[in-house]
Amino acid sequence: MTFLPEPLRLLAFVVGIIAFVALNAAYLVWLERKVAGHIQRRIGPKEVGPFGLLQPLADGLKLMSKQLLVPKGIDPYLFKVAPLLVLVPAVMSFVTIPFSENLVARNIDIGLLMIFAFASVNVMGLLLGGWGSANKYAVISAARCVSQNVAYEIPMLITVITMIMVSHTMNLNEIVMQQDGNLLDWYIFRLSASPLMPVAFLIFFTCSLAETNRAPFDLGEAESELIAGYHTEYSGMGFGVFFMGEYANIIIGCSLTTILFLGGWQSPLNMAADGWLAILGDGWWWFLAKVYFLIFCVMWIRWTYPRTTLWGLLNLSWKYLIPISLVNLLVTGAMIKLWPLMKTFLMGAS
Amino acid sequence: MIADLKSEFAPLAPVAIIETDYQVKGYHLDVEVGAGQVVAVAELLDRRGFFLESITGVDWLGKTPIANQVEAAGEPAAVADSEADAQDGAAEKSAEQMEVVYDYNHTGGELCRVVVRCRLERVKPEIPTICQLIPGANWHERETHDFFGIKFLGHPDLSPLLLPEDADFHPLLKDFKV
Amino acid sequence: MSDLARSQNQETFVLNLGPQHPATHGVLRVKLTMDGEYIAEAEPVLGYVHRMHEKMGENRTWAQFMPNTARLDYLGALSYNHGYVKIVEQAMGIEVPERAEYLRVITVELNRIASHLLWFGAFVLDLGGFTPLLYAFDDREHILDLLESVTGARLTFCYFRFGGLYNDIDDDFITGSRAFIKRLRKRMPEYHDLVTKNVILITRLKDIGILPAEMCRKYGATGPVLRGSGVNYDVRKNEPYSVYPELDFDVPVYSECDSMARYMVRMDEMEQSMRIIEQALDKLPAGPIMPEKVPRMLKPEPGDYYSAVEAPRGTFGVRVVSDGTNKAYRLKLRSPTFSNLSLFGEASQGMLLADALALMGSLDLVIPEIDR
């Protein structure tokens, strides 16, 4: 990718990212419906195209052809800006995500911080959409979303701080490169950094579920209580943009989890090979495989568990996740100082 | 149980207390009271641990209300409105009557179903409410008011329950024309 | 406004859980006065499906009214059939042949299982678990197929006749029922593992929606609502009818009074219904399904009668005033869910919206039955 002059390279990447996000948003819907179908002992879409693969196209056409209803009494700016505030930050966050060693739009040194800065704008979108809709259900939903998002950002950020302490950098590509090697070098298994690493992974994954308002934390959108929550009043493509934004956020969440804990684009086998065996080496295919595996888990969880109550949700965060992540932080800090000593002790002893 | 109840009802001086054949009728005790005693009877049964199963009305519209006879007579009352002299006590040949029927049941111990009736004039039917004692009566009384126009004095909100909010007709009256 | 609403001294707003809503199974409107996420006052508004069955009962002959009974509670239609034929048989002294009684019990209990399965799926759906609904419907399909082969209908059965039934069963039905029971017996542990023991479900149901036994008595609540509050009252045991006295089954009673208790009562009731069906199939005698002489024109003796059966939702009572003609003079249908819902106004005060919906789901409402 170095043969293009810099601005053009960036442009190519951005176009590629938008295409990637759009394609994913469309086909993750298909995947969700198939996964849901098979978990529920039915097939899912199968009529439109082979295996229902053209279903997202049909859905897109349907959404675009619907009248964009703008109810009376809404706040015109907030109502129209809200869906964009959900979709655009997610797309922008992709700029720093390394798909492989060289496939990064912009390898920013504070990439991790930038992603979280953008992710916080997501909740603004939900709040404005709910408030601007002039619909009581939407307002309740927006209030719930805000309290949920605030509660779950905290353990997420504490866990990220822990990872930064371990990796000494906020550059995402470097974090992945530090997990070079085989399966056991991935941070999730790096018990020398902190014996609570797998717990940190679970906390981070749960928080990313809660941040994206996915079941079992989908109180904001609780279908059977609030009709459709913050996006009740949106029709046609307005709803479509919210939808795409939700899936884009899921991809970001899973990508971050992969990069921080599961080794990003690193292969689990420590080999450099040539020819067709190169597929077993590091590369963007491993990144995508891991991300899609996590997305599958996200969908799996959605269709298996019922919804938590508001108190259960907030209690889980404030009473369990935050203390555990703080303990993890302390333990990691201790291990960073103590591990070299322990290593010399163990080396000396053996 | 039934004998106890009969003795407890006695001081309230109901119009009639009849023990009925449960196998045929489906209830054990049939108590007829005047409008003023309905609350006292409800309070008595509530204290005894009964629950209210339903309240309903019957529109007699000039016919003689069919009632259970004390067992000595041996036959149930006939429907005709000309045999007034053959009956004693239960059926007055008054012009137009409506009836409110309360069904009470008991969950513990011996099974005992008590039916409490009250005859009202058809022109302006009014009866005190029992919903301050038994909250479950609230909706039953509203429904009876919907269907028959019986006014329950003291009821907090007699707006239509099943009929539309602005309904001013009472469908189950026998002279109701669609 | 209630005291709670006034004392809050804050802005409350009115939220309409409108007639169209995914959680109010059927067309029920609940006017909620909300204080933030808490309910200050809840007022159910009924009448959206009101069809005036009681007037129809007065304008139709006894036999012509049979199909109406199925349209009251379409999920437990056979129990309603049973309640209606029972009162006329009781009033006229018609003897029902034993084979018919056993078949009645078998079909009614199958219907009860089907109704509880649908309640199970819909209830967990309300709580956000989308999947058990489809598994429950899968099981329910088997029951509906069985019942369709005998009665000709899948939902609104009109199978009972005065004195017996209109169609006899065949061997396929018996083998099918036994196979179904075996299948459901294998499935119930799965439901319990995946749903009942799910931590999230337990948090959502335990200690939510407490309905003390005294409150249930004051409002006339019956059925699983009452049995979940510790009161052992089941019409099949306390006021036996049909051949229930000859069958051995337990009545599940839980005394915690919360939504979890009502949930467990219904799950256990499915198990007990399976026991009843097995015993009834074993004891099924040969014989006719209608008595030899049933009067063509049914004219019960003048007077009023009352009869009750245990429907899946509670005590279904029928009060009939007969004037000796071939039509009822007054037909009153006492619907169990009507009384069960009447306690929602008082019980939901001060609850969170999500908890109130869990309570409403655990009451197992079918609106056409409330509205009649």
Short mmCIF file of N, CA and C in Angstrom, two decimals, chain A residues 36 38-42 136-137 140 144 215-216 218-219 223-227 302-312, chain C residues 13-18 21-23 37-38 125-131 134-135 138 198 200-201 204 352-355 357:
data_model
loop_
_atom_site.label_atom_id
_atom_site.label_comp_id
_atom_site.label_asym_id
_atom_site.label_seq_id
_atom_site.Cartn_x
_atom_site.Cartn_y
_atom_site.Cartn_z
N ALA A 36 -30.09 -16.77 14.81
CA ALA A 36 -31.31 -16.81 15.62
C ALA A 36 -32.19 -17.96 15.17
N HIS A 38 -31.40 -20.79 13.64
CA HIS A 38 -30.94 -22.13 13.98
C HIS A 38 -30.99 -22.38 15.47
N ILE A 39 -30.77 -21.36 16.29
CA ILE A 39 -30.91 -21.57 17.72
C ILE A 39 -32.35 -21.86 18.06
N GLN A 40 -33.26 -21.27 17.31
CA GLN A 40 -34.67 -21.44 17.62
C GLN A 40 -35.30 -22.56 16.81
N ARG A 41 -34.51 -23.45 16.28
CA ARG A 41 -35.02 -24.63 15.59
C ARG A 41 -35.79 -24.24 14.34
N ARG A 42 -35.36 -23.21 13.66
CA ARG A 42 -35.94 -22.94 12.36
C ARG A 42 -34.81 -22.50 11.46
N LYS A 136 -42.88 9.40 24.89
CA LYS A 136 -42.52 9.07 26.27
C LYS A 136 -41.71 7.79 26.37
N TYR A 137 -42.07 6.80 25.54
CA TYR A 137 -41.31 5.56 25.59
C TYR A 137 -39.86 5.83 25.24
N ILE A 140 -37.94 7.37 28.16
CA ILE A 140 -37.57 6.39 29.19
C ILE A 140 -36.39 5.57 28.71
N ARG A 144 -32.62 5.20 30.36
CA ARG A 144 -32.02 3.92 30.72
C ARG A 144 -30.67 3.75 30.03
N ALA A 215 -28.54 -7.63 23.95
CA ALA A 215 -29.05 -8.52 24.99
C ALA A 215 -27.91 -9.27 25.60
N PRO A 216 -27.96 -9.61 26.88
CA PRO A 216 -29.03 -9.37 27.82
C PRO A 216 -29.08 -7.97 28.41
N ASP A 218 -30.21 -5.20 26.81
CA ASP A 218 -30.87 -4.33 25.84
C ASP A 218 -32.07 -3.64 26.42
N LEU A 219 -31.97 -3.17 27.67
CA LEU A 219 -33.10 -2.46 28.26
C LEU A 219 -33.48 -1.24 27.47
N GLU A 223 -37.96 -4.69 23.60
CA GLU A 223 -39.09 -4.76 22.68
C GLU A 223 -40.41 -4.97 23.35
N SER A 224 -40.43 -5.79 24.35
CA SER A 224 -41.75 -6.10 24.89
C SER A 224 -42.19 -5.08 25.92
N GLU A 225 -41.36 -4.12 26.24
CA GLU A 225 -41.82 -3.10 27.17
C GLU A 225 -41.98 -1.76 26.49
N LEU A 226 -40.99 -1.40 25.72
CA LEU A 226 -40.97 -0.03 25.22
C LEU A 226 -41.13 0.01 23.72
N ILE A 227 -41.76 -0.94 23.15
CA ILE A 227 -41.90 -1.05 21.70
C ILE A 227 -40.51 -1.10 21.07
N ARG A 302 -27.29 -13.31 22.80
CA ARG A 302 -28.56 -12.59 22.70
C ARG A 302 -29.76 -13.51 22.64
N TRP A 303 -29.63 -14.60 21.90
CA TRP A 303 -30.80 -15.44 21.70
C TRP A 303 -30.96 -16.48 22.80
N THR A 304 -30.07 -16.52 23.76
CA THR A 304 -30.19 -17.52 24.81
C THR A 304 -30.73 -16.93 26.10
N TYR A 305 -30.31 -15.72 26.45
CA TYR A 305 -30.64 -15.21 27.77
C TYR A 305 -31.79 -14.22 27.74
N PRO A 306 -32.62 -14.21 28.80
CA PRO A 306 -33.61 -13.13 28.92
C PRO A 306 -32.93 -11.84 29.34
N ARG A 307 -33.71 -10.80 29.45
CA ARG A 307 -33.18 -9.48 29.73
C ARG A 307 -33.02 -9.28 31.23
N THR A 308 -31.98 -8.56 31.63
CA THR A 308 -31.84 -8.27 33.06
C THR A 308 -32.76 -7.12 33.43
N THR A 309 -32.98 -6.95 34.74
CA THR A 309 -33.72 -5.78 35.18
C THR A 309 -32.77 -4.61 35.25
N LEU A 310 -33.32 -3.42 35.38
CA LEU A 310 -32.48 -2.24 35.46
C LEU A 310 -31.56 -2.33 36.67
N TRP A 311 -32.14 -2.74 37.80
CA TRP A 311 -31.31 -2.84 39.01
C TRP A 311 -30.25 -3.90 38.85
N GLY A 312 -30.66 -5.04 38.28
CA GLY A 312 -29.68 -6.11 38.09
C GLY A 312 -28.52 -5.64 37.23
N PHE C 13 -46.02 11.47 34.80
CA PHE C 13 -46.59 11.54 33.46
C PHE C 13 -47.40 10.29 33.20
N VAL C 14 -48.31 10.40 32.29
CA VAL C 14 -49.20 9.28 32.00
C VAL C 14 -48.66 8.53 30.80
N LEU C 15 -48.44 7.27 30.98
CA LEU C 15 -47.95 6.44 29.90
C LEU C 15 -49.04 5.44 29.57
N ASN C 16 -49.29 5.30 28.31
CA ASN C 16 -50.36 4.41 27.90
C ASN C 16 -49.77 3.10 27.41
N LEU C 17 -49.96 2.03 28.18
CA LEU C 17 -49.56 0.73 27.66
C LEU C 17 -50.71 0.34 26.76
N GLY C 18 -50.66 0.85 25.53
CA GLY C 18 -51.83 0.94 24.71
C GLY C 18 -52.46 -0.38 24.32
N HIS C 21 -49.74 -3.51 22.06
CA HIS C 21 -48.47 -3.53 22.77
C HIS C 21 -47.99 -4.96 22.80
N PRO C 22 -46.72 -5.18 22.62
CA PRO C 22 -46.27 -6.58 22.55
C PRO C 22 -46.49 -7.35 23.84
N ALA C 23 -46.59 -6.67 24.97
CA ALA C 23 -46.61 -7.44 26.22
C ALA C 23 -48.00 -7.67 26.77
N GLU C 37 -39.29 5.80 36.52
CA GLU C 37 -39.48 4.43 36.11
C GLU C 37 -40.46 3.69 37.01
N TYR C 38 -40.96 4.37 38.05
CA TYR C 38 -41.87 3.72 38.98
C TYR C 38 -43.31 4.00 38.59
N LEU C 125 -40.76 -14.58 26.69
CA LEU C 125 -40.59 -13.59 25.62
C LEU C 125 -40.72 -12.18 26.16
N ASP C 126 -41.69 -11.99 27.04
CA ASP C 126 -41.86 -10.68 27.67
C ASP C 126 -40.62 -10.28 28.43
N LEU C 127 -39.93 -11.27 29.00
CA LEU C 127 -38.77 -10.95 29.80
C LEU C 127 -37.53 -10.78 28.95
N GLY C 128 -37.65 -11.01 27.66
CA GLY C 128 -36.51 -10.77 26.78
C GLY C 128 -35.84 -12.02 26.27
N GLY C 129 -36.29 -13.19 26.68
CA GLY C 129 -35.70 -14.42 26.17
C GLY C 129 -36.51 -14.91 24.99
N PHE C 130 -35.97 -14.70 23.79
CA PHE C 130 -36.81 -14.92 22.62
C PHE C 130 -36.96 -16.37 22.23
N THR C 131 -36.05 -17.22 22.66
CA THR C 131 -36.00 -18.57 22.10
C THR C 131 -36.98 -19.59 22.68
N LEU C 134 -40.26 -20.60 20.77
CA LEU C 134 -40.34 -21.47 19.61
C LEU C 134 -40.29 -22.94 19.99
N TYR C 135 -39.54 -23.24 21.05
CA TYR C 135 -39.52 -24.62 21.50
C TYR C 135 -40.87 -25.01 22.07
N ASP C 138 -43.23 -25.65 19.37
CA ASP C 138 -42.96 -26.93 18.73
C ASP C 138 -43.69 -28.04 19.48
N ASN C 198 -31.92 -20.22 35.10
CA ASN C 198 -31.13 -19.14 34.55
C ASN C 198 -31.07 -17.99 35.56
N ILE C 200 -30.43 -14.89 35.32
CA ILE C 200 -31.12 -13.64 34.98
C ILE C 200 -32.61 -13.77 35.20
N LEU C 201 -33.16 -14.93 34.82
CA LEU C 201 -34.60 -15.12 35.02
C LEU C 201 -34.95 -15.11 36.49
N ARG C 204 -35.15 -11.77 37.85
CA ARG C 204 -36.32 -11.02 37.38
C ARG C 204 -37.61 -11.49 38.00
N LEU C 352 -41.41 -1.03 39.55
CA LEU C 352 -40.78 -0.62 38.31
C LEU C 352 -41.61 -1.14 37.15
N LEU C 353 -41.54 -0.44 36.04
CA LEU C 353 -42.33 -0.86 34.87
C LEU C 353 -42.00 -2.27 34.45
N ALA C 354 -40.72 -2.61 34.42
CA ALA C 354 -40.34 -3.95 33.98
C ALA C 354 -40.90 -5.00 34.93
N ASP C 355 -40.88 -4.70 36.25
CA ASP C 355 -41.40 -5.67 37.20
C ASP C 355 -42.91 -5.81 37.08
N LEU C 357 -44.57 -5.53 34.39
CA LEU C 357 -44.85 -6.37 33.23
C LEU C 357 -44.57 -7.83 33.53
#
